[in-house]
Amino acid sequence: DRVKEALFGRIQFELREKCILDLFAGSGALGLEALSRGAREAVFVDHDEGAERAIKHNIAAAAMEERAVFIKNDYANAMKLFQNKRKFDIVFIDPPYASDFYGPAMRGLAEYGLLSDGAVIAAESGAPLTIAAWGYALEKQKRYGKTFLSFFRWKEE
């Protein structure tokens, strides 16, 4: 809860009418919170069947069906589907902490042209992230217990 509070405290003034991508969505809590705080729409991506059930249930319970889309796919294939079709303003990246998905996910977002200029990428991880390539600038990184919360800004070159 502290991490989620810190995350939304940091981006609260950037949510209004924005398009959100919630990669590794799990329960969909981050994307739904963004919608409840004024985001225009959220796309949820997860390949797990349990996550699919949870996300669909939570979207319906929050009455957000008109502004939420769930895509059952792994993150890499989902990003390929969006290529030249979607631009996102805020991206949440919260894979299993022991995974090595952070770099490939951020590279894919950049390579497939999925980010609007000035997009914010918020990543939760179990260790500090040091991704300083592909047009990203690390704006802030803070530790909350065992969780690191990192904010990157995308700047089109």
N, C-alpha and C. Protein backbone atom coordinates (compact mmCIF):
# COMPACT_ATOMS: atom_id res chain seq x y z
N ASP A 1 0.82 -1.20 0.00
CA ASP A 1 0.00 0.00 0.00
C ASP A 1 0.86 1.26 0.00
N ARG A 2 1.99 1.23 0.73
CA ARG A 2 2.89 2.39 0.74
C ARG A 2 3.45 2.66 -0.64
N VAL A 3 3.80 1.59 -1.34
CA VAL A 3 4.37 1.75 -2.69
C VAL A 3 3.32 2.32 -3.64
N LYS A 4 2.10 1.79 -3.58
CA LYS A 4 1.03 2.29 -4.45
C LYS A 4 0.72 3.75 -4.13
N GLU A 5 0.69 4.09 -2.87
CA GLU A 5 0.44 5.48 -2.47
C GLU A 5 1.55 6.40 -3.00
N ALA A 6 2.79 5.96 -2.89
CA ALA A 6 3.92 6.76 -3.39
C ALA A 6 3.86 6.89 -4.91
N LEU A 7 3.53 5.80 -5.58
CA LEU A 7 3.44 5.83 -7.04
C LEU A 7 2.41 6.86 -7.49
N PHE A 8 1.21 6.79 -6.94
CA PHE A 8 0.16 7.69 -7.39
C PHE A 8 0.35 9.11 -6.86
N GLY A 9 1.03 9.26 -5.74
CA GLY A 9 1.38 10.59 -5.27
C GLY A 9 2.31 11.28 -6.25
N ARG A 10 3.17 10.52 -6.88
CA ARG A 10 4.15 11.07 -7.83
C ARG A 10 3.52 11.43 -9.18
N ILE A 11 2.54 10.65 -9.64
CA ILE A 11 1.97 10.88 -10.97
C ILE A 11 0.55 11.45 -10.95
N GLN A 12 0.04 11.78 -9.79
CA GLN A 12 -1.37 12.18 -9.68
C GLN A 12 -1.78 13.32 -10.62
N PHE A 13 -0.89 14.25 -10.89
CA PHE A 13 -1.24 15.38 -11.75
C PHE A 13 -1.00 15.10 -13.23
N GLU A 14 -0.52 13.90 -13.53
CA GLU A 14 -0.26 13.52 -14.93
C GLU A 14 -1.28 12.53 -15.47
N LEU A 15 -2.25 12.14 -14.67
CA LEU A 15 -3.19 11.09 -15.05
C LEU A 15 -4.37 11.56 -15.90
N ARG A 16 -4.81 12.76 -15.73
CA ARG A 16 -6.04 13.24 -16.36
C ARG A 16 -6.03 13.04 -17.86
N GLU A 17 -7.03 12.27 -18.34
CA GLU A 17 -7.23 12.02 -19.76
C GLU A 17 -6.07 11.31 -20.45
N LYS A 18 -5.27 10.57 -19.69
CA LYS A 18 -4.12 9.86 -20.25
C LYS A 18 -4.48 8.42 -20.59
N CYS A 19 -3.68 7.85 -21.47
CA CYS A 19 -3.82 6.45 -21.86
C CYS A 19 -2.77 5.65 -21.10
N ILE A 20 -3.21 4.62 -20.39
CA ILE A 20 -2.37 3.84 -19.48
C ILE A 20 -2.13 2.44 -20.06
N LEU A 21 -0.92 1.94 -19.90
CA LEU A 21 -0.60 0.54 -20.20
C LEU A 21 -0.13 -0.10 -18.91
N ASP A 22 -0.82 -1.14 -18.49
CA ASP A 22 -0.48 -1.88 -17.28
C ASP A 22 0.06 -3.24 -17.71
N LEU A 23 1.39 -3.31 -17.93
CA LEU A 23 2.04 -4.57 -18.30
C LEU A 23 2.17 -5.44 -17.06
N PHE A 24 2.10 -6.74 -17.21
CA PHE A 24 2.19 -7.66 -16.08
C PHE A 24 1.12 -7.26 -15.06
N ALA A 25 -0.11 -7.09 -15.51
CA ALA A 25 -1.16 -6.42 -14.75
C ALA A 25 -1.58 -7.13 -13.46
N GLY A 26 -1.41 -8.45 -13.37
CA GLY A 26 -1.79 -9.14 -12.13
C GLY A 26 -3.27 -9.00 -11.85
N SER A 27 -3.64 -8.27 -10.82
CA SER A 27 -5.05 -8.04 -10.48
C SER A 27 -5.63 -6.83 -11.21
N GLY A 28 -4.76 -6.04 -11.83
CA GLY A 28 -5.20 -4.83 -12.51
C GLY A 28 -5.31 -3.63 -11.58
N ALA A 29 -4.82 -3.76 -10.36
CA ALA A 29 -4.99 -2.70 -9.36
C ALA A 29 -4.40 -1.36 -9.80
N LEU A 30 -3.23 -1.37 -10.44
CA LEU A 30 -2.61 -0.10 -10.82
C LEU A 30 -3.39 0.60 -11.93
N GLY A 31 -3.75 -0.14 -12.95
CA GLY A 31 -4.53 0.46 -14.04
C GLY A 31 -5.89 0.94 -13.59
N LEU A 32 -6.55 0.17 -12.73
CA LEU A 32 -7.86 0.59 -12.22
C LEU A 32 -7.75 1.82 -11.33
N GLU A 33 -6.71 1.89 -10.54
CA GLU A 33 -6.49 3.08 -9.71
C GLU A 33 -6.28 4.30 -10.61
N ALA A 34 -5.53 4.14 -11.69
CA ALA A 34 -5.31 5.23 -12.62
C ALA A 34 -6.64 5.69 -13.24
N LEU A 35 -7.48 4.74 -13.63
CA LEU A 35 -8.80 5.09 -14.17
C LEU A 35 -9.64 5.83 -13.15
N SER A 36 -9.61 5.38 -11.92
CA SER A 36 -10.42 6.03 -10.88
C SER A 36 -9.92 7.44 -10.59
N ARG A 37 -8.68 7.73 -10.96
CA ARG A 37 -8.10 9.06 -10.73
C ARG A 37 -8.12 9.92 -11.98
N GLY A 38 -8.85 9.51 -13.01
CA GLY A 38 -9.05 10.39 -14.16
C GLY A 38 -8.40 9.99 -15.46
N ALA A 39 -7.69 8.87 -15.51
CA ALA A 39 -7.12 8.44 -16.79
C ALA A 39 -8.26 8.16 -17.77
N ARG A 40 -8.00 8.39 -19.05
CA ARG A 40 -9.02 8.19 -20.09
C ARG A 40 -9.30 6.71 -20.33
N GLU A 41 -8.23 5.93 -20.46
CA GLU A 41 -8.39 4.49 -20.69
C GLU A 41 -7.17 3.74 -20.19
N ALA A 42 -7.35 2.46 -19.96
CA ALA A 42 -6.25 1.60 -19.53
C ALA A 42 -6.29 0.28 -20.29
N VAL A 43 -5.11 -0.15 -20.70
CA VAL A 43 -4.95 -1.45 -21.35
C VAL A 43 -4.19 -2.33 -20.37
N PHE A 44 -4.77 -3.47 -20.05
CA PHE A 44 -4.19 -4.42 -19.10
C PHE A 44 -3.64 -5.60 -19.88
N VAL A 45 -2.39 -5.98 -19.59
CA VAL A 45 -1.76 -7.11 -20.27
C VAL A 45 -1.27 -8.11 -19.23
N ASP A 46 -1.69 -9.34 -19.39
CA ASP A 46 -1.17 -10.44 -18.57
C ASP A 46 -1.48 -11.74 -19.31
N HIS A 47 -0.64 -12.74 -19.14
CA HIS A 47 -0.86 -14.01 -19.84
C HIS A 47 -1.43 -15.09 -18.92
N ASP A 48 -1.51 -14.83 -17.64
CA ASP A 48 -1.96 -15.81 -16.66
C ASP A 48 -3.49 -15.87 -16.59
N GLU A 49 -4.03 -17.09 -16.57
CA GLU A 49 -5.50 -17.24 -16.53
C GLU A 49 -6.10 -16.72 -15.23
N GLY A 50 -5.39 -16.90 -14.13
CA GLY A 50 -5.88 -16.36 -12.85
C GLY A 50 -5.92 -14.85 -12.88
N ALA A 51 -4.90 -14.25 -13.48
CA ALA A 51 -4.86 -12.79 -13.62
C ALA A 51 -6.01 -12.33 -14.52
N GLU A 52 -6.26 -13.07 -15.59
CA GLU A 52 -7.35 -12.71 -16.49
C GLU A 52 -8.68 -12.66 -15.75
N ARG A 53 -8.97 -13.70 -14.97
CA ARG A 53 -10.22 -13.73 -14.21
C ARG A 53 -10.29 -12.57 -13.23
N ALA A 54 -9.18 -12.33 -12.52
CA ALA A 54 -9.16 -11.25 -11.52
C ALA A 54 -9.35 -9.89 -12.18
N ILE A 55 -8.64 -9.64 -13.26
CA ILE A 55 -8.73 -8.34 -13.93
C ILE A 55 -10.14 -8.11 -14.48
N LYS A 56 -10.68 -9.09 -15.16
CA LYS A 56 -12.02 -8.93 -15.72
C LYS A 56 -13.05 -8.70 -14.61
N HIS A 57 -12.92 -9.43 -13.52
CA HIS A 57 -13.83 -9.25 -12.38
C HIS A 57 -13.68 -7.85 -11.80
N ASN A 58 -12.45 -7.41 -11.61
CA ASN A 58 -12.20 -6.10 -11.02
C ASN A 58 -12.65 -4.95 -11.93
N ILE A 59 -12.48 -5.11 -13.23
CA ILE A 59 -12.96 -4.10 -14.17
C ILE A 59 -14.48 -3.98 -14.07
N ALA A 60 -15.16 -5.13 -14.04
CA ALA A 60 -16.63 -5.12 -13.93
C ALA A 60 -17.07 -4.55 -12.59
N ALA A 61 -16.42 -4.94 -11.50
CA ALA A 61 -16.79 -4.45 -10.17
C ALA A 61 -16.62 -2.94 -10.06
N ALA A 62 -15.64 -2.39 -10.78
CA ALA A 62 -15.41 -0.95 -10.76
C ALA A 62 -16.23 -0.22 -11.82
N ALA A 63 -17.01 -0.97 -12.60
CA ALA A 63 -17.83 -0.41 -13.68
C ALA A 63 -16.98 0.41 -14.65
N MET A 64 -15.85 -0.17 -15.05
CA MET A 64 -14.92 0.53 -15.94
C MET A 64 -14.82 -0.14 -17.31
N GLU A 65 -15.81 -0.95 -17.69
CA GLU A 65 -15.75 -1.69 -18.95
C GLU A 65 -15.57 -0.79 -20.18
N GLU A 66 -16.11 0.40 -20.14
CA GLU A 66 -16.03 1.32 -21.29
C GLU A 66 -14.64 1.91 -21.46
N ARG A 67 -13.83 1.89 -20.40
CA ARG A 67 -12.53 2.54 -20.45
C ARG A 67 -11.37 1.58 -20.24
N ALA A 68 -11.66 0.29 -20.18
CA ALA A 68 -10.63 -0.70 -19.90
C ALA A 68 -10.63 -1.81 -20.94
N VAL A 69 -9.43 -2.23 -21.33
CA VAL A 69 -9.26 -3.32 -22.28
C VAL A 69 -8.29 -4.31 -21.68
N PHE A 70 -8.66 -5.59 -21.70
CA PHE A 70 -7.75 -6.64 -21.22
C PHE A 70 -7.24 -7.41 -22.42
N ILE A 71 -5.93 -7.64 -22.46
CA ILE A 71 -5.32 -8.44 -23.51
C ILE A 71 -4.59 -9.60 -22.85
N LYS A 72 -5.05 -10.81 -23.15
CA LYS A 72 -4.40 -12.00 -22.61
C LYS A 72 -3.27 -12.37 -23.56
N ASN A 73 -2.07 -12.02 -23.15
CA ASN A 73 -0.89 -12.28 -23.96
C ASN A 73 0.33 -12.00 -23.09
N ASP A 74 1.48 -12.50 -23.51
CA ASP A 74 2.68 -12.11 -22.79
C ASP A 74 3.05 -10.71 -23.23
N TYR A 75 3.86 -10.05 -22.41
CA TYR A 75 4.16 -8.64 -22.64
C TYR A 75 4.82 -8.38 -23.99
N ALA A 76 5.72 -9.26 -24.43
CA ALA A 76 6.45 -9.04 -25.67
C ALA A 76 5.51 -9.09 -26.88
N ASN A 77 4.65 -10.10 -26.93
CA ASN A 77 3.71 -10.21 -28.04
C ASN A 77 2.68 -9.10 -28.02
N ALA A 78 2.24 -8.71 -26.83
CA ALA A 78 1.27 -7.62 -26.73
C ALA A 78 1.87 -6.32 -27.27
N MET A 79 3.12 -6.05 -26.94
CA MET A 79 3.75 -4.83 -27.43
C MET A 79 3.85 -4.86 -28.95
N LYS A 80 4.11 -6.01 -29.54
CA LYS A 80 4.16 -6.12 -31.00
C LYS A 80 2.78 -5.83 -31.61
N LEU A 81 1.72 -6.26 -30.93
CA LEU A 81 0.36 -6.00 -31.42
C LEU A 81 0.06 -4.50 -31.47
N PHE A 82 0.63 -3.75 -30.53
CA PHE A 82 0.36 -2.31 -30.45
C PHE A 82 1.21 -1.49 -31.41
N GLN A 83 2.24 -2.08 -31.98
CA GLN A 83 3.17 -1.33 -32.82
C GLN A 83 2.43 -0.56 -33.91
N ASN A 84 2.73 0.74 -34.01
CA ASN A 84 2.13 1.65 -34.98
C ASN A 84 0.62 1.80 -34.82
N LYS A 85 0.07 1.35 -33.70
CA LYS A 85 -1.38 1.45 -33.48
C LYS A 85 -1.72 2.21 -32.21
N ARG A 86 -0.85 2.16 -31.21
CA ARG A 86 -1.16 2.75 -29.91
C ARG A 86 0.02 3.55 -29.39
N LYS A 87 -0.27 4.61 -28.66
CA LYS A 87 0.73 5.37 -27.91
C LYS A 87 0.21 5.46 -26.48
N PHE A 88 1.09 5.27 -25.53
CA PHE A 88 0.71 5.31 -24.13
C PHE A 88 1.42 6.47 -23.44
N ASP A 89 0.72 7.08 -22.49
CA ASP A 89 1.24 8.21 -21.74
C ASP A 89 1.89 7.79 -20.43
N ILE A 90 1.36 6.73 -19.83
CA ILE A 90 1.89 6.20 -18.58
C ILE A 90 1.90 4.68 -18.68
N VAL A 91 3.03 4.08 -18.31
CA VAL A 91 3.17 2.62 -18.35
C VAL A 91 3.59 2.14 -16.97
N PHE A 92 2.88 1.13 -16.48
CA PHE A 92 3.25 0.46 -15.24
C PHE A 92 3.93 -0.85 -15.59
N ILE A 93 5.12 -1.06 -15.05
CA ILE A 93 5.85 -2.30 -15.25
C ILE A 93 6.10 -2.92 -13.88
N ASP A 94 5.43 -4.04 -13.63
CA ASP A 94 5.54 -4.70 -12.32
C ASP A 94 5.56 -6.22 -12.51
N PRO A 95 6.64 -6.73 -13.16
CA PRO A 95 6.73 -8.19 -13.35
C PRO A 95 7.20 -8.86 -12.06
N PRO A 96 7.25 -10.17 -12.03
CA PRO A 96 7.87 -10.83 -10.87
C PRO A 96 9.28 -10.27 -10.68
N TYR A 97 9.62 -9.92 -9.46
CA TYR A 97 10.89 -9.22 -9.20
C TYR A 97 12.11 -10.00 -9.65
N ALA A 98 12.06 -11.32 -9.61
CA ALA A 98 13.23 -12.12 -9.98
C ALA A 98 13.38 -12.26 -11.50
N SER A 99 12.44 -11.72 -12.25
CA SER A 99 12.50 -11.86 -13.71
C SER A 99 13.52 -10.90 -14.31
N ASP A 100 13.82 -11.15 -15.56
CA ASP A 100 14.70 -10.23 -16.27
C ASP A 100 13.90 -9.50 -17.36
N PHE A 101 12.66 -9.17 -17.07
CA PHE A 101 11.75 -8.56 -18.05
C PHE A 101 11.87 -7.05 -18.15
N TYR A 102 12.52 -6.40 -17.19
CA TYR A 102 12.55 -4.92 -17.16
C TYR A 102 13.19 -4.34 -18.42
N GLY A 103 14.41 -4.73 -18.70
CA GLY A 103 15.11 -4.21 -19.87
C GLY A 103 14.39 -4.52 -21.17
N PRO A 104 14.01 -5.79 -21.41
CA PRO A 104 13.29 -6.09 -22.65
C PRO A 104 11.96 -5.33 -22.78
N ALA A 105 11.25 -5.15 -21.68
CA ALA A 105 9.98 -4.42 -21.75
C ALA A 105 10.23 -2.96 -22.12
N MET A 106 11.21 -2.34 -21.49
CA MET A 106 11.48 -0.93 -21.78
C MET A 106 12.06 -0.75 -23.18
N ARG A 107 12.87 -1.69 -23.61
CA ARG A 107 13.39 -1.64 -24.98
C ARG A 107 12.24 -1.79 -25.98
N GLY A 108 11.33 -2.73 -25.73
CA GLY A 108 10.20 -2.93 -26.63
C GLY A 108 9.29 -1.71 -26.71
N LEU A 109 9.02 -1.08 -25.59
CA LEU A 109 8.21 0.14 -25.60
C LEU A 109 8.82 1.19 -26.52
N ALA A 110 10.15 1.32 -26.45
CA ALA A 110 10.85 2.31 -27.27
C ALA A 110 10.90 1.87 -28.74
N GLU A 111 11.32 0.64 -28.99
CA GLU A 111 11.50 0.17 -30.36
C GLU A 111 10.20 0.09 -31.14
N TYR A 112 9.10 -0.24 -30.48
CA TYR A 112 7.82 -0.35 -31.17
C TYR A 112 7.07 0.97 -31.23
N GLY A 113 7.68 2.04 -30.71
CA GLY A 113 7.07 3.36 -30.78
C GLY A 113 5.78 3.48 -30.00
N LEU A 114 5.73 2.90 -28.80
CA LEU A 114 4.49 2.85 -28.04
C LEU A 114 4.32 3.98 -27.04
N LEU A 115 5.28 4.90 -26.98
CA LEU A 115 5.25 5.94 -25.95
C LEU A 115 5.03 7.31 -26.55
N SER A 116 4.13 8.07 -25.94
CA SER A 116 3.97 9.46 -26.33
C SER A 116 5.17 10.24 -25.80
N ASP A 117 5.44 11.39 -26.39
CA ASP A 117 6.56 12.20 -25.92
C ASP A 117 6.29 12.64 -24.48
N GLY A 118 7.25 12.42 -23.62
CA GLY A 118 7.11 12.77 -22.21
C GLY A 118 6.44 11.69 -21.38
N ALA A 119 6.22 10.50 -21.94
CA ALA A 119 5.55 9.42 -21.21
C ALA A 119 6.32 9.08 -19.94
N VAL A 120 5.58 8.64 -18.94
CA VAL A 120 6.15 8.21 -17.66
C VAL A 120 6.08 6.69 -17.58
N ILE A 121 7.18 6.08 -17.18
CA ILE A 121 7.22 4.65 -16.95
C ILE A 121 7.49 4.46 -15.46
N ALA A 122 6.58 3.81 -14.77
CA ALA A 122 6.73 3.54 -13.35
C ALA A 122 6.98 2.05 -13.18
N ALA A 123 8.11 1.70 -12.60
CA ALA A 123 8.50 0.29 -12.46
C ALA A 123 8.70 -0.06 -11.00
N GLU A 124 8.11 -1.18 -10.59
CA GLU A 124 8.35 -1.74 -9.26
C GLU A 124 9.30 -2.90 -9.43
N SER A 125 10.32 -2.95 -8.57
CA SER A 125 11.33 -4.00 -8.68
C SER A 125 11.87 -4.35 -7.30
N GLY A 126 12.63 -5.44 -7.26
CA GLY A 126 13.25 -5.87 -6.02
C GLY A 126 14.66 -5.36 -5.86
N ALA A 127 15.17 -4.67 -6.85
CA ALA A 127 16.53 -4.11 -6.82
C ALA A 127 16.50 -2.81 -7.62
N PRO A 128 17.48 -1.94 -7.41
CA PRO A 128 17.50 -0.68 -8.18
C PRO A 128 17.60 -0.97 -9.68
N LEU A 129 16.91 -0.18 -10.47
CA LEU A 129 16.97 -0.31 -11.93
C LEU A 129 17.87 0.79 -12.48
N THR A 130 18.70 0.42 -13.42
CA THR A 130 19.63 1.40 -14.01
C THR A 130 19.52 1.38 -15.52
N ILE A 131 18.35 1.62 -16.02
CA ILE A 131 18.13 1.62 -17.47
C ILE A 131 18.28 3.06 -17.94
N ALA A 132 19.35 3.33 -18.63
CA ALA A 132 19.61 4.69 -19.12
C ALA A 132 19.89 4.65 -20.61
N ALA A 133 19.06 3.94 -21.32
CA ALA A 133 19.23 3.82 -22.76
C ALA A 133 17.89 4.00 -23.43
N TRP A 134 17.88 3.96 -24.74
CA TRP A 134 16.66 3.98 -25.56
C TRP A 134 15.84 5.25 -25.37
N GLY A 135 16.40 6.34 -24.87
CA GLY A 135 15.65 7.58 -24.73
C GLY A 135 15.02 7.81 -23.37
N TYR A 136 15.33 6.98 -22.39
CA TYR A 136 14.76 7.13 -21.05
C TYR A 136 15.69 7.92 -20.14
N ALA A 137 15.09 8.69 -19.26
CA ALA A 137 15.84 9.37 -18.20
C ALA A 137 15.23 8.95 -16.87
N LEU A 138 16.08 8.51 -15.95
CA LEU A 138 15.60 8.16 -14.61
C LEU A 138 15.33 9.45 -13.86
N GLU A 139 14.07 9.64 -13.44
CA GLU A 139 13.71 10.86 -12.72
C GLU A 139 13.77 10.68 -11.22
N LYS A 140 13.38 9.51 -10.75
CA LYS A 140 13.36 9.28 -9.31
C LYS A 140 13.36 7.78 -9.04
N GLN A 141 14.05 7.41 -7.97
CA GLN A 141 14.05 6.01 -7.54
C GLN A 141 14.11 6.01 -6.02
N LYS A 142 13.20 5.26 -5.42
CA LYS A 142 13.15 5.22 -3.96
C LYS A 142 12.83 3.82 -3.49
N ARG A 143 13.38 3.49 -2.34
CA ARG A 143 13.16 2.17 -1.76
C ARG A 143 12.08 2.23 -0.69
N TYR A 144 11.18 1.24 -0.75
CA TYR A 144 10.12 1.08 0.25
C TYR A 144 10.21 -0.35 0.76
N GLY A 145 10.89 -0.55 1.86
CA GLY A 145 11.12 -1.91 2.36
C GLY A 145 11.95 -2.68 1.36
N LYS A 146 11.40 -3.76 0.82
CA LYS A 146 12.12 -4.58 -0.17
C LYS A 146 11.79 -4.18 -1.61
N THR A 147 10.99 -3.17 -1.79
CA THR A 147 10.55 -2.77 -3.12
C THR A 147 11.18 -1.44 -3.53
N PHE A 148 11.66 -1.39 -4.76
CA PHE A 148 12.16 -0.16 -5.35
C PHE A 148 11.12 0.36 -6.33
N LEU A 149 10.86 1.63 -6.26
CA LEU A 149 9.94 2.28 -7.18
C LEU A 149 10.76 3.26 -8.01
N SER A 150 10.75 3.05 -9.33
CA SER A 150 11.55 3.86 -10.25
C SER A 150 10.65 4.54 -11.25
N PHE A 151 10.92 5.83 -11.50
CA PHE A 151 10.18 6.61 -12.49
C PHE A 151 11.12 7.04 -13.59
N PHE A 152 10.77 6.67 -14.80
CA PHE A 152 11.54 7.04 -15.98
C PHE A 152 10.68 7.95 -16.84
N ARG A 153 11.33 8.83 -17.58
CA ARG A 153 10.63 9.72 -18.52
C ARG A 153 11.16 9.43 -19.91
N TRP A 154 10.24 9.30 -20.86
CA TRP A 154 10.60 9.04 -22.25
C TRP A 154 10.66 10.37 -23.00
N LYS A 155 11.71 10.56 -23.72
CA LYS A 155 11.86 11.76 -24.54
C LYS A 155 12.16 11.31 -25.95
N GLU A 156 11.25 11.62 -26.89
CA GLU A 156 11.51 11.29 -28.27
C GLU A 156 12.69 12.10 -28.78
N GLU A 157 13.53 11.42 -29.54
CA GLU A 157 14.73 12.09 -30.04
C GLU A 157 14.50 12.68 -31.40
